[in-house]
mmCIF file of C-alpha atoms in Angstrom:
data_model
loop_
_atom_site.group_PDB
_atom_site.id
_atom_site.type_symbol
_atom_site.label_atom_id
_atom_site.label_comp_id
_atom_site.label_asym_id
_atom_site.label_seq_id
_atom_site.Cartn_x
_atom_site.Cartn_y
_atom_site.Cartn_z
ATOM 1 C CA MET A 9 -65.479 -5.402 32.459
ATOM 2 C CA ALA A 10 -66.642 -2.580 30.169
ATOM 3 C CA ASN A 11 -69.112 -1.438 27.549
ATOM 4 C CA LEU A 12 -67.813 -0.071 24.264
ATOM 5 C CA GLU A 13 -69.665 2.197 21.852
ATOM 6 C CA LEU A 14 -68.609 3.495 18.447
ATOM 7 C CA GLN A 15 -70.459 6.534 17.151
ATOM 8 C CA ASN A 16 -70.277 7.350 13.435
ATOM 9 C CA LEU A 17 -66.563 6.636 13.067
ATOM 10 C CA VAL A 18 -65.018 7.965 9.869
ATOM 11 C CA LYS A 19 -61.488 7.570 8.566
ATOM 12 C CA ARG A 20 -60.447 8.977 5.197
ATOM 13 C CA TYR A 21 -57.223 8.701 3.252
ATOM 14 C CA GLY A 22 -57.476 11.431 0.664
ATOM 15 C CA ALA A 23 -60.826 11.034 -1.063
ATOM 16 C CA THR A 24 -61.103 7.354 -0.077
ATOM 17 C CA TYR A 25 -63.118 6.249 2.942
ATOM 18 C CA ALA A 26 -61.369 3.497 4.866
ATOM 19 C CA VAL A 27 -64.205 3.574 7.414
ATOM 20 C CA HIS A 28 -67.496 5.345 6.802
ATOM 21 C CA ASN A 29 -70.011 6.124 9.569
ATOM 22 C CA VAL A 30 -69.477 2.925 11.544
ATOM 23 C CA SER A 31 -71.579 2.714 14.700
ATOM 24 C CA PHE A 32 -72.182 -0.218 17.041
ATOM 25 C CA ALA A 33 -72.082 -1.152 20.722
ATOM 26 C CA VAL A 34 -70.258 -3.998 22.454
ATOM 27 C CA HIS A 35 -71.773 -5.150 25.718
ATOM 28 C CA ASP A 36 -69.934 -6.011 28.906
ATOM 29 C CA SER A 37 -68.073 -9.368 28.591
ATOM 30 C CA GLU A 38 -69.195 -9.819 24.974
ATOM 31 C CA MET A 39 -66.989 -11.150 22.169
ATOM 32 C CA ILE A 40 -67.540 -9.262 18.910
ATOM 33 C CA CYS A 41 -65.898 -10.210 15.609
ATOM 34 C CA LEU A 42 -65.234 -7.683 12.869
ATOM 35 C CA LEU A 43 -65.437 -9.777 9.717
ATOM 36 C CA GLY A 44 -64.829 -8.911 6.099
ATOM 37 C CA PRO A 45 -62.439 -9.209 3.153
ATOM 38 C CA SER A 46 -59.056 -7.501 3.021
ATOM 39 C CA GLY A 47 -59.368 -3.728 2.779
ATOM 40 C CA CYS A 48 -62.897 -3.561 4.202
ATOM 41 C CA GLY A 49 -61.885 -1.331 7.138
ATOM 42 C CA LYS A 50 -62.010 -3.822 10.004
ATOM 43 C CA THR A 51 -58.416 -3.368 11.182
ATOM 44 C CA THR A 52 -58.670 0.418 10.807
ATOM 45 C CA THR A 53 -61.765 0.314 13.021
ATOM 46 C CA LEU A 54 -59.951 -1.791 15.627
ATOM 47 C CA ARG A 55 -56.976 0.553 15.648
ATOM 48 C CA MET A 56 -59.253 3.548 16.147
ATOM 49 C CA ILE A 57 -60.692 1.792 19.195
ATOM 50 C CA GLY A 58 -57.176 1.223 20.533
ATOM 51 C CA GLY A 59 -55.994 4.760 19.805
ATOM 52 C CA PHE A 60 -53.389 3.824 17.193
ATOM 53 C CA ILE A 61 -55.337 5.679 14.470
ATOM 54 C CA THR A 62 -57.187 8.944 15.024
ATOM 55 C CA PRO A 63 -60.661 9.093 13.429
ATOM 56 C CA ASP A 64 -61.528 12.049 11.221
ATOM 57 C CA GLU A 65 -65.041 12.062 12.628
ATOM 58 C CA GLY A 66 -67.010 10.220 15.287
ATOM 59 C CA ASP A 67 -66.363 9.056 18.805
ATOM 60 C CA VAL A 68 -65.223 6.045 20.834
ATOM 61 C CA LEU A 69 -66.829 5.655 24.259
ATOM 62 C CA ILE A 70 -65.893 3.207 27.000
ATOM 63 C CA ASP A 71 -68.488 2.999 29.769
ATOM 64 C CA GLY A 72 -69.976 6.218 28.447
ATOM 65 C CA ARG A 73 -66.732 8.224 28.515
ATOM 66 C CA SER A 74 -65.104 9.448 25.316
ATOM 67 C CA VAL A 75 -61.552 8.166 24.872
ATOM 68 C CA VAL A 76 -61.070 9.445 21.320
ATOM 69 C CA LYS A 77 -58.469 11.988 22.452
ATOM 70 C CA ASP A 78 -56.619 9.591 24.752
ATOM 71 C CA PRO A 79 -53.381 7.980 23.507
ATOM 72 C CA PRO A 80 -53.210 4.153 23.486
ATOM 73 C CA GLU A 81 -51.378 3.949 26.818
ATOM 74 C CA ARG A 82 -54.133 5.880 28.572
ATOM 75 C CA ARG A 83 -56.985 3.764 27.248
ATOM 76 C CA PRO A 84 -58.248 0.739 29.233
ATOM 77 C CA THR A 85 -57.560 -1.527 26.268
ATOM 78 C CA GLY A 86 -55.083 -4.289 25.536
ATOM 79 C CA MET A 87 -53.969 -5.136 22.003
ATOM 80 C CA VAL A 88 -52.885 -8.491 20.576
ATOM 81 C CA PHE A 89 -51.365 -7.978 17.138
ATOM 82 C CA GLN A 90 -51.311 -10.263 14.111
ATOM 83 C CA ARG A 91 -47.560 -10.652 14.480
ATOM 84 C CA TYR A 92 -46.586 -11.592 17.985
ATOM 85 C CA THR A 93 -44.081 -8.688 18.325
ATOM 86 C CA LEU A 94 -42.253 -10.486 21.127
ATOM 87 C CA TRP A 95 -38.764 -9.179 21.844
ATOM 88 C CA PRO A 96 -36.356 -11.972 20.882
ATOM 89 C CA HIS A 97 -33.583 -10.799 23.244
ATOM 90 C CA MET A 98 -35.877 -10.975 26.294
ATOM 91 C CA ASP A 99 -37.037 -14.114 28.049
ATOM 92 C CA ILE A 100 -40.773 -14.783 28.329
ATOM 93 C CA TYR A 101 -40.952 -13.400 31.851
ATOM 94 C CA HIS A 102 -39.642 -9.989 30.827
ATOM 95 C CA ASN A 103 -41.693 -9.950 27.617
ATOM 96 C CA VAL A 104 -44.858 -10.285 29.700
ATOM 97 C CA ALA A 105 -43.607 -8.003 32.484
ATOM 98 C CA PHE A 106 -42.576 -5.137 30.198
ATOM 99 C CA GLY A 107 -45.790 -3.127 30.430
ATOM 100 C CA LEU A 108 -45.950 -3.496 34.200
ATOM 101 C CA GLU A 109 -42.357 -2.314 34.524
ATOM 102 C CA LEU A 110 -43.241 0.798 32.519
ATOM 103 C CA ARG A 111 -46.031 1.410 35.030
ATOM 104 C CA ARG A 112 -43.438 1.132 37.821
ATOM 105 C CA LYS A 113 -45.178 -1.690 39.642
ATOM 106 C CA SER A 114 -43.346 -3.324 42.541
ATOM 107 C CA ARG A 115 -41.297 -6.446 41.951
ATOM 108 C CA GLY A 116 -43.748 -8.531 43.965
ATOM 109 C CA GLU A 117 -46.757 -7.237 42.026
ATOM 110 C CA ILE A 118 -45.020 -7.894 38.728
ATOM 111 C CA ASP A 119 -44.006 -11.422 39.706
ATOM 112 C CA ARG A 120 -47.506 -12.380 40.831
ATOM 113 C CA ALA A 121 -49.116 -10.830 37.755
ATOM 114 C CA VAL A 122 -46.722 -12.410 35.234
ATOM 115 C CA ARG A 123 -46.995 -15.897 36.707
ATOM 116 C CA GLY A 124 -50.769 -15.545 36.961
ATOM 117 C CA ALA A 125 -51.078 -14.438 33.327
ATOM 118 C CA LEU A 126 -48.917 -17.299 32.055
ATOM 119 C CA GLU A 127 -50.938 -19.735 34.148
ATOM 120 C CA LEU A 128 -54.132 -18.306 32.645
ATOM 121 C CA VAL A 129 -52.977 -18.950 29.075
ATOM 122 C CA GLY A 130 -51.709 -22.431 29.908
ATOM 123 C CA LEU A 131 -47.963 -21.709 29.909
ATOM 124 C CA PRO A 132 -46.705 -22.078 33.467
ATOM 125 C CA GLY A 133 -42.973 -22.671 33.786
ATOM 126 C CA VAL A 134 -41.825 -21.026 30.546
ATOM 127 C CA GLU A 135 -40.632 -17.806 32.154
ATOM 128 C CA LYS A 136 -36.925 -18.385 31.426
ATOM 129 C CA ARG A 137 -37.344 -19.457 27.820
ATOM 130 C CA HIS A 138 -36.919 -17.113 24.860
ATOM 131 C CA PRO A 139 -39.494 -16.679 22.060
ATOM 132 C CA SER A 140 -37.394 -18.713 19.607
ATOM 133 C CA GLN A 141 -37.742 -21.710 21.933
ATOM 134 C CA LEU A 142 -41.552 -21.693 21.702
ATOM 135 C CA SER A 143 -43.919 -22.838 18.975
ATOM 136 C CA GLY A 144 -46.101 -20.381 17.072
ATOM 137 C CA GLY A 145 -49.111 -21.237 19.197
ATOM 138 C CA GLN A 146 -47.135 -20.781 22.408
ATOM 139 C CA GLN A 147 -45.803 -17.413 21.215
ATOM 140 C CA GLN A 148 -49.355 -16.285 20.498
ATOM 141 C CA ARG A 149 -50.359 -17.262 24.025
ATOM 142 C CA VAL A 150 -47.463 -15.220 25.381
ATOM 143 C CA ALA A 151 -48.682 -12.235 23.367
ATOM 144 C CA LEU A 152 -52.128 -12.745 24.889
ATOM 145 C CA ALA A 153 -50.642 -12.994 28.385
ATOM 146 C CA ARG A 154 -48.735 -9.741 27.792
ATOM 147 C CA ALA A 155 -52.021 -7.998 26.994
ATOM 148 C CA LEU A 156 -53.999 -9.584 29.842
ATOM 149 C CA VAL A 157 -51.351 -8.900 32.484
ATOM 150 C CA LEU A 158 -52.182 -5.179 32.245
ATOM 151 C CA GLU A 159 -55.780 -6.000 33.256
ATOM 152 C CA PRO A 160 -57.433 -4.141 30.373
ATOM 153 C CA ARG A 161 -61.177 -3.701 30.426
ATOM 154 C CA ILE A 162 -61.369 -4.283 26.673
ATOM 155 C CA LEU A 163 -59.246 -6.757 24.704
ATOM 156 C CA LEU A 164 -58.514 -6.004 21.035
ATOM 157 C CA LEU A 165 -57.280 -8.812 18.778
ATOM 158 C CA ASP A 166 -56.073 -8.132 15.234
ATOM 159 C CA GLU A 167 -56.177 -11.463 13.330
ATOM 160 C CA PRO A 168 -54.083 -13.088 16.071
ATOM 161 C CA LEU A 169 -54.347 -16.611 14.656
ATOM 162 C CA SER A 170 -53.682 -15.936 10.975
ATOM 163 C CA ASN A 171 -50.019 -17.008 11.133
ATOM 164 C CA LEU A 172 -50.826 -20.463 12.538
ATOM 165 C CA ASP A 173 -51.443 -23.651 10.580
ATOM 166 C CA ALA A 174 -55.038 -24.864 10.169
ATOM 167 C CA GLN A 175 -55.173 -27.428 12.990
ATOM 168 C CA LEU A 176 -53.397 -25.157 15.454
ATOM 169 C CA ARG A 177 -55.750 -22.297 14.561
ATOM 170 C CA VAL A 178 -58.754 -24.414 15.496
ATOM 171 C CA ARG A 179 -57.206 -25.443 18.802
ATOM 172 C CA MET A 180 -56.053 -21.907 19.606
ATOM 173 C CA ARG A 181 -59.412 -20.300 18.908
ATOM 174 C CA GLU A 182 -61.054 -22.812 21.246
ATOM 175 C CA GLU A 183 -58.524 -21.974 23.946
ATOM 176 C CA LEU A 184 -58.861 -18.248 23.287
ATOM 177 C CA THR A 185 -62.637 -18.449 23.621
ATOM 178 C CA ALA A 186 -62.316 -20.395 26.871
ATOM 179 C CA ILE A 187 -59.919 -17.790 28.308
ATOM 180 C CA GLN A 188 -62.161 -14.912 27.215
ATOM 181 C CA ARG A 189 -65.179 -16.537 28.859
ATOM 182 C CA ARG A 190 -63.245 -17.336 32.027
ATOM 183 C CA VAL A 191 -61.893 -13.812 32.406
ATOM 184 C CA GLY A 192 -65.159 -12.230 31.239
ATOM 185 C CA ILE A 193 -63.349 -9.516 29.305
ATOM 186 C CA THR A 194 -65.101 -7.454 26.640
ATOM 187 C CA SER A 195 -63.372 -8.331 23.366
ATOM 188 C CA VAL A 196 -63.222 -7.192 19.740
ATOM 189 C CA PHE A 197 -61.658 -9.725 17.376
ATOM 190 C CA VAL A 198 -60.739 -8.942 13.754
ATOM 191 C CA THR A 199 -60.702 -11.758 11.196
ATOM 192 C CA HIS A 200 -61.326 -12.433 7.514
ATOM 193 C CA ASP A 201 -62.089 -16.095 8.272
ATOM 194 C CA GLN A 202 -65.857 -16.664 8.407
ATOM 195 C CA GLU A 203 -65.532 -20.043 10.143
ATOM 196 C CA GLU A 204 -63.400 -18.441 12.824
ATOM 197 C CA ALA A 205 -65.950 -15.673 13.387
ATOM 198 C CA LEU A 206 -68.910 -18.059 13.447
ATOM 199 C CA SER A 207 -67.209 -20.308 15.998
ATOM 200 C CA ILE A 208 -66.080 -17.744 18.574
ATOM 201 C CA ALA A 209 -68.266 -14.638 18.395
ATOM 202 C CA ASP A 210 -71.347 -13.676 20.370
ATOM 203 C CA ARG A 211 -72.125 -11.291 17.516
ATOM 204 C CA ILE A 212 -70.466 -10.592 14.184
ATOM 205 C CA ALA A 213 -70.117 -7.211 12.472
ATOM 206 C CA VAL A 214 -69.708 -7.760 8.726
ATOM 207 C CA MET A 215 -67.917 -4.925 6.913
ATOM 208 C CA SER A 216 -67.521 -4.133 3.222
ATOM 209 C CA ASN A 217 -65.806 -1.111 1.653
ATOM 210 C CA GLY A 218 -65.552 0.645 5.001
ATOM 211 C CA VAL A 219 -69.245 0.246 5.828
ATOM 212 C CA LEU A 220 -70.901 -1.899 8.490
ATOM 213 C CA VAL A 221 -73.272 -4.062 6.438
ATOM 214 C CA GLN A 222 -74.875 -6.229 9.123
ATOM 215 C CA MET A 223 -74.369 -6.994 12.803
ATOM 216 C CA ALA A 224 -76.046 -10.073 14.249
ATOM 217 C CA THR A 225 -75.483 -13.331 16.078
ATOM 218 C CA PRO A 226 -73.771 -16.084 14.073
ATOM 219 C CA ALA A 227 -77.062 -17.979 13.770
ATOM 220 C CA GLU A 228 -78.975 -14.908 12.571
ATOM 221 C CA LEU A 229 -76.239 -13.935 10.159
ATOM 222 C CA TYR A 230 -76.155 -17.382 8.590
ATOM 223 C CA SER A 231 -79.900 -17.956 8.402
ATOM 224 C CA GLU A 232 -80.984 -14.473 7.286
ATOM 225 C CA PRO A 233 -78.101 -12.519 5.702
ATOM 226 C CA ALA A 234 -79.346 -8.979 5.143
ATOM 227 C CA THR A 235 -77.658 -8.450 1.763
ATOM 228 C CA LEU A 236 -76.362 -10.510 -1.124
ATOM 229 C CA PHE A 237 -72.815 -9.606 -0.082
ATOM 230 C CA VAL A 238 -73.352 -11.165 3.353
ATOM 231 C CA ALA A 239 -75.181 -14.124 1.816
ATOM 232 C CA THR A 240 -72.211 -14.970 -0.395
ATOM 233 C CA PHE A 241 -69.502 -14.084 2.137
ATOM 234 C CA ILE A 242 -70.926 -16.201 4.971
ATOM 235 C CA GLY A 243 -71.019 -19.876 4.037
ATOM 236 C CA THR A 244 -71.991 -21.280 0.643
ATOM 237 C CA MET A 245 -75.085 -20.021 -1.168
ATOM 238 C CA ASN A 246 -76.777 -20.924 -4.426
ATOM 239 C CA LEU A 247 -77.996 -17.784 -6.210
ATOM 240 C CA LEU A 248 -80.520 -17.933 -9.040
ATOM 241 C CA ASP A 249 -81.495 -14.821 -10.993
ATOM 242 C CA SER A 250 -85.216 -14.727 -11.552
ATOM 243 C CA THR A 251 -88.296 -12.604 -12.122
ATOM 244 C CA LEU A 252 -91.582 -12.225 -10.316
ATOM 245 C CA SER A 253 -94.454 -13.824 -12.217
ATOM 246 C CA GLU A 254 -98.004 -12.505 -12.533
ATOM 247 C CA ASP A 255 -99.231 -14.943 -9.875
ATOM 248 C CA GLY A 256 -96.652 -13.809 -7.281
ATOM 249 C CA GLN A 257 -94.169 -16.625 -7.713
ATOM 250 C CA VAL A 258 -90.464 -16.443 -8.386
ATOM 251 C CA VAL A 259 -89.445 -18.379 -11.482
ATOM 252 C CA ALA A 260 -85.808 -19.338 -10.941
ATOM 253 C CA GLY A 261 -84.080 -22.105 -12.865
ATOM 254 C CA PRO A 262 -86.061 -25.270 -12.155
ATOM 255 C CA PHE A 263 -88.113 -23.733 -9.356
ATOM 256 C CA ARG A 264 -91.364 -21.822 -9.027
ATOM 257 C CA VAL A 265 -91.427 -20.562 -5.458
ATOM 258 C CA PRO A 266 -94.138 -18.357 -3.900
ATOM 259 C CA ILE A 267 -92.654 -15.118 -2.603
ATOM 260 C CA PRO A 268 -93.778 -13.631 0.721
ATOM 261 C CA ARG A 269 -96.327 -10.899 -0.020
ATOM 262 C CA ARG A 270 -94.731 -7.619 -1.103
ATOM 263 C CA ASN A 271 -97.100 -4.893 -2.341
ATOM 264 C CA ASP A 272 -94.295 -2.790 -3.810
ATOM 265 C CA LEU A 273 -93.024 -5.477 -6.192
ATOM 266 C CA ARG A 274 -94.487 -5.679 -9.665
ATOM 267 C CA PRO A 275 -94.588 -8.672 -12.026
ATOM 268 C CA GLY A 276 -91.326 -8.807 -13.946
ATOM 269 C CA SER A 277 -89.292 -7.404 -11.021
ATOM 270 C CA ARG A 278 -85.779 -8.896 -10.779
ATOM 271 C CA ILE A 279 -85.481 -11.214 -7.809
ATOM 272 C CA VAL A 280 -82.541 -13.331 -6.659
ATOM 273 C CA LEU A 281 -83.525 -16.658 -5.128
ATOM 274 C CA ALA A 282 -80.956 -17.872 -2.575
ATOM 275 C CA LEU A 283 -80.724 -21.450 -1.333
ATOM 276 C CA ARG A 284 -78.271 -22.870 1.199
ATOM 277 C CA PRO A 285 -76.787 -26.208 0.016
ATOM 278 C CA GLU A 286 -78.071 -28.020 3.103
ATOM 279 C CA ASP A 287 -81.606 -26.713 2.425
ATOM 280 C CA ILE A 288 -81.923 -28.692 -0.818
ATOM 281 C CA VAL A 289 -82.980 -32.325 -0.423
ATOM 282 C CA VAL A 290 -81.868 -34.846 -3.060
ATOM 283 C CA GLY A 291 -83.989 -37.954 -3.485
ATOM 284 C CA PRO A 292 -84.717 -40.761 -5.953
ATOM 285 C CA THR A 293 -86.768 -40.150 -9.091
ATOM 286 C CA SER A 294 -89.772 -41.783 -7.430
ATOM 287 C CA GLN A 295 -90.098 -38.915 -4.937
ATOM 288 C CA ASN A 296 -91.716 -35.532 -5.428
ATOM 289 C CA GLY A 297 -89.652 -32.576 -6.509
ATOM 290 C CA THR A 298 -87.868 -31.188 -9.514
ATOM 291 C CA PRO A 299 -86.133 -33.550 -11.987
ATOM 292 C CA ALA A 300 -82.358 -33.130 -11.873
ATOM 293 C CA GLN A 301 -79.025 -34.841 -12.481
ATOM 294 C CA VAL A 302 -76.255 -35.456 -9.953
ATOM 295 C CA SER A 303 -73.107 -34.798 -11.978
ATOM 296 C CA GLN A 304 -70.524 -34.915 -9.185
ATOM 297 C CA ALA A 305 -70.271 -36.207 -5.614
ATOM 298 C CA ILE A 306 -67.308 -35.383 -3.376
ATOM 299 C CA ASP A 307 -66.909 -37.072 0.003
ATOM 300 C CA LEU A 308 -65.877 -34.458 2.589
ATOM 301 C CA GLY A 309 -65.925 -36.634 5.674
ATOM 302 C CA HIS A 310 -69.178 -36.089 7.547
ATOM 303 C CA TYR A 311 -71.117 -34.960 4.447
ATOM 304 C CA ARG A 312 -71.069 -35.126 0.663
ATOM 305 C CA ARG A 313 -70.823 -32.104 -1.603
ATOM 306 C CA LEU A 314 -72.939 -32.666 -4.679
ATOM 307 C CA THR A 315 -73.119 -30.797 -7.957
ATOM 308 C CA VAL A 316 -76.678 -31.032 -9.222
ATOM 309 C CA GLU A 317 -77.895 -29.736 -12.571
ATOM 310 C CA ALA A 318 -81.518 -28.940 -13.333
ATOM 311 C CA ASP A 319 -83.092 -26.886 -16.101
ATOM 312 C CA GLY A 320 -79.840 -25.102 -16.929
ATOM 313 C CA ALA A 321 -79.008 -24.319 -13.292
ATOM 314 C CA ARG A 322 -75.996 -25.781 -11.500
ATOM 315 C CA LEU A 323 -76.513 -26.146 -7.744
ATOM 316 C CA THR A 324 -74.275 -27.105 -4.848
ATOM 317 C CA VAL A 325 -75.982 -29.467 -2.410
ATOM 318 C CA PHE A 326 -74.737 -30.816 0.930
ATOM 319 C CA ALA A 327 -76.063 -34.318 1.612
ATOM 320 C CA PRO A 328 -75.637 -36.452 4.749
ATOM 321 C CA LYS A 329 -72.910 -39.032 4.385
ATOM 322 C CA ALA A 330 -75.309 -41.783 5.457
ATOM 323 C CA GLN A 331 -77.572 -41.045 2.489
ATOM 324 C CA GLU A 332 -76.917 -43.214 -0.562
ATOM 325 C CA ILE A 333 -76.272 -40.941 -3.536
ATOM 326 C CA SER A 334 -75.663 -42.124 -7.094
ATOM 327 C CA LEU A 335 -74.638 -40.090 -10.096
ATOM 328 C CA GLY A 336 -77.430 -39.584 -12.567
ATOM 329 C CA ALA A 337 -81.143 -38.851 -12.403
ATOM 330 C CA CYS A 338 -82.711 -37.669 -9.153
ATOM 331 C CA ARG A 339 -85.262 -35.218 -7.826
ATOM 332 C CA ILE A 340 -84.513 -32.166 -5.715
ATOM 333 C CA GLN A 341 -86.722 -30.272 -3.313
ATOM 334 C CA PRO A 342 -85.772 -26.948 -1.660
ATOM 335 C CA GLN A 343 -86.702 -26.751 2.013
ATOM 336 C CA ARG A 344 -86.051 -23.071 2.631
ATOM 337 C CA ALA A 345 -85.501 -20.073 0.373
ATOM 338 C CA LEU A 346 -84.425 -16.445 0.731
ATOM 339 C CA PHE A 347 -85.445 -13.662 -1.653
ATOM 340 C CA TYR A 348 -83.399 -10.588 -2.517
ATOM 341 C CA ALA A 349 -84.379 -7.471 -4.435
ATOM 342 C CA ASP A 350 -81.924 -4.611 -5.056
ATOM 343 C CA ASP A 351 -79.339 -6.721 -3.148
ATOM 344 C CA ASN A 352 -81.398 -6.640 0.082
ATOM 345 C CA LEU A 353 -83.254 -9.456 1.814
ATOM 346 C CA ILE A 354 -87.002 -9.054 1.285
ATOM 347 C CA GLY A 355 -88.383 -12.360 2.508
ATOM 348 C CA VAL A 356 -87.885 -15.956 3.619
ATOM 349 C CA SER A 357 -90.025 -18.983 2.753
ATOM 350 C CA ASP A 358 -90.153 -22.004 5.019
ATOM 351 C CA LYS A 359 -90.306 -25.671 4.064
ATOM 352 C CA GLN A 360 -94.045 -25.796 3.443
ATOM 353 C CA ALA A 361 -94.158 -22.684 1.246
ATOM 354 C CA VAL A 362 -91.119 -23.730 -0.801
ATOM 355 C CA ALA A 363 -92.377 -27.283 -1.288
ATOM 356 C CA VAL A 364 -95.692 -26.053 -2.655
ATOM 357 C CA GLY A 365 -93.997 -23.951 -5.300
ATOM 358 C CA ALA A 366 -91.460 -26.483 -6.573
ATOM 359 C CA SER A 367 -91.839 -27.736 -10.116
ATOM 360 C CA ASN A 368 -92.976 -31.324 -10.604
#
């Protein structure tokens, strides 16, 4: 389909930066998610790609050609908005055909394209219905068909599933991913839902306060978040404020964990120890590890969410449902740890290194 490149995009509103020096590339047929909280600049970035907002600085290139001065209708992009924006007085056929009619395509071309697009999104035979006769999920598929029927080289999606209920969202994102893979269209998807981004994206661009904080695959983003913001925004993370001891270990709550060698860190330096809930093993008091107390256990279907307290620290732990867990005394052992200094990731310890440093 197409390659997309953003070069130092800037958008200001008065003295406030909505987007500040955002640069990244999207490869041919790749699905990229722009992820972040409300007001982080993700939708503004998407609309600058589509031509609906003009950047104050920077450039947008599609296959190496600048399109920053082209209006939306002259860009090889298709947009699916958060609200379906289907015309209620038109039937589905004419809703999907509208863009082709503006391009003055022949009746035969329009008919083939509309029926093909509706077939692609799994809605054959709905041409004569009106939007009010379709469910929310079906209306969103029509909106997708209306974008795809124009054969864009890049598909832009602005939180297209946010108006659907939870179960329908899951089903729709699976169908959307399948369609994107089948068509092979380069896509940029905006969402504030981390689970949504992790489940559909080839790579995720995390934004905060108008700045691109980290761009990586879902696996990389989850396992090695580059900053504390990403660490807390993606998934659940236990954070323990600590200091670096004279012998190069991080003393954090109940743990003493060796830190990967860093020559520029001095004893007493503030370190944040980060532990994923699934990277903390809970066992009986007869096992090795740090003494602790299980104060709460919540069954969440395929796993249990535990609240574990140890040496003044309160930790969230995910335990397999098959494991027998009782409230009260236990021992905990971290299997993997991340270290942050000045809000940035400075090192990762694996199971062996963490186990050696745990208190007994």
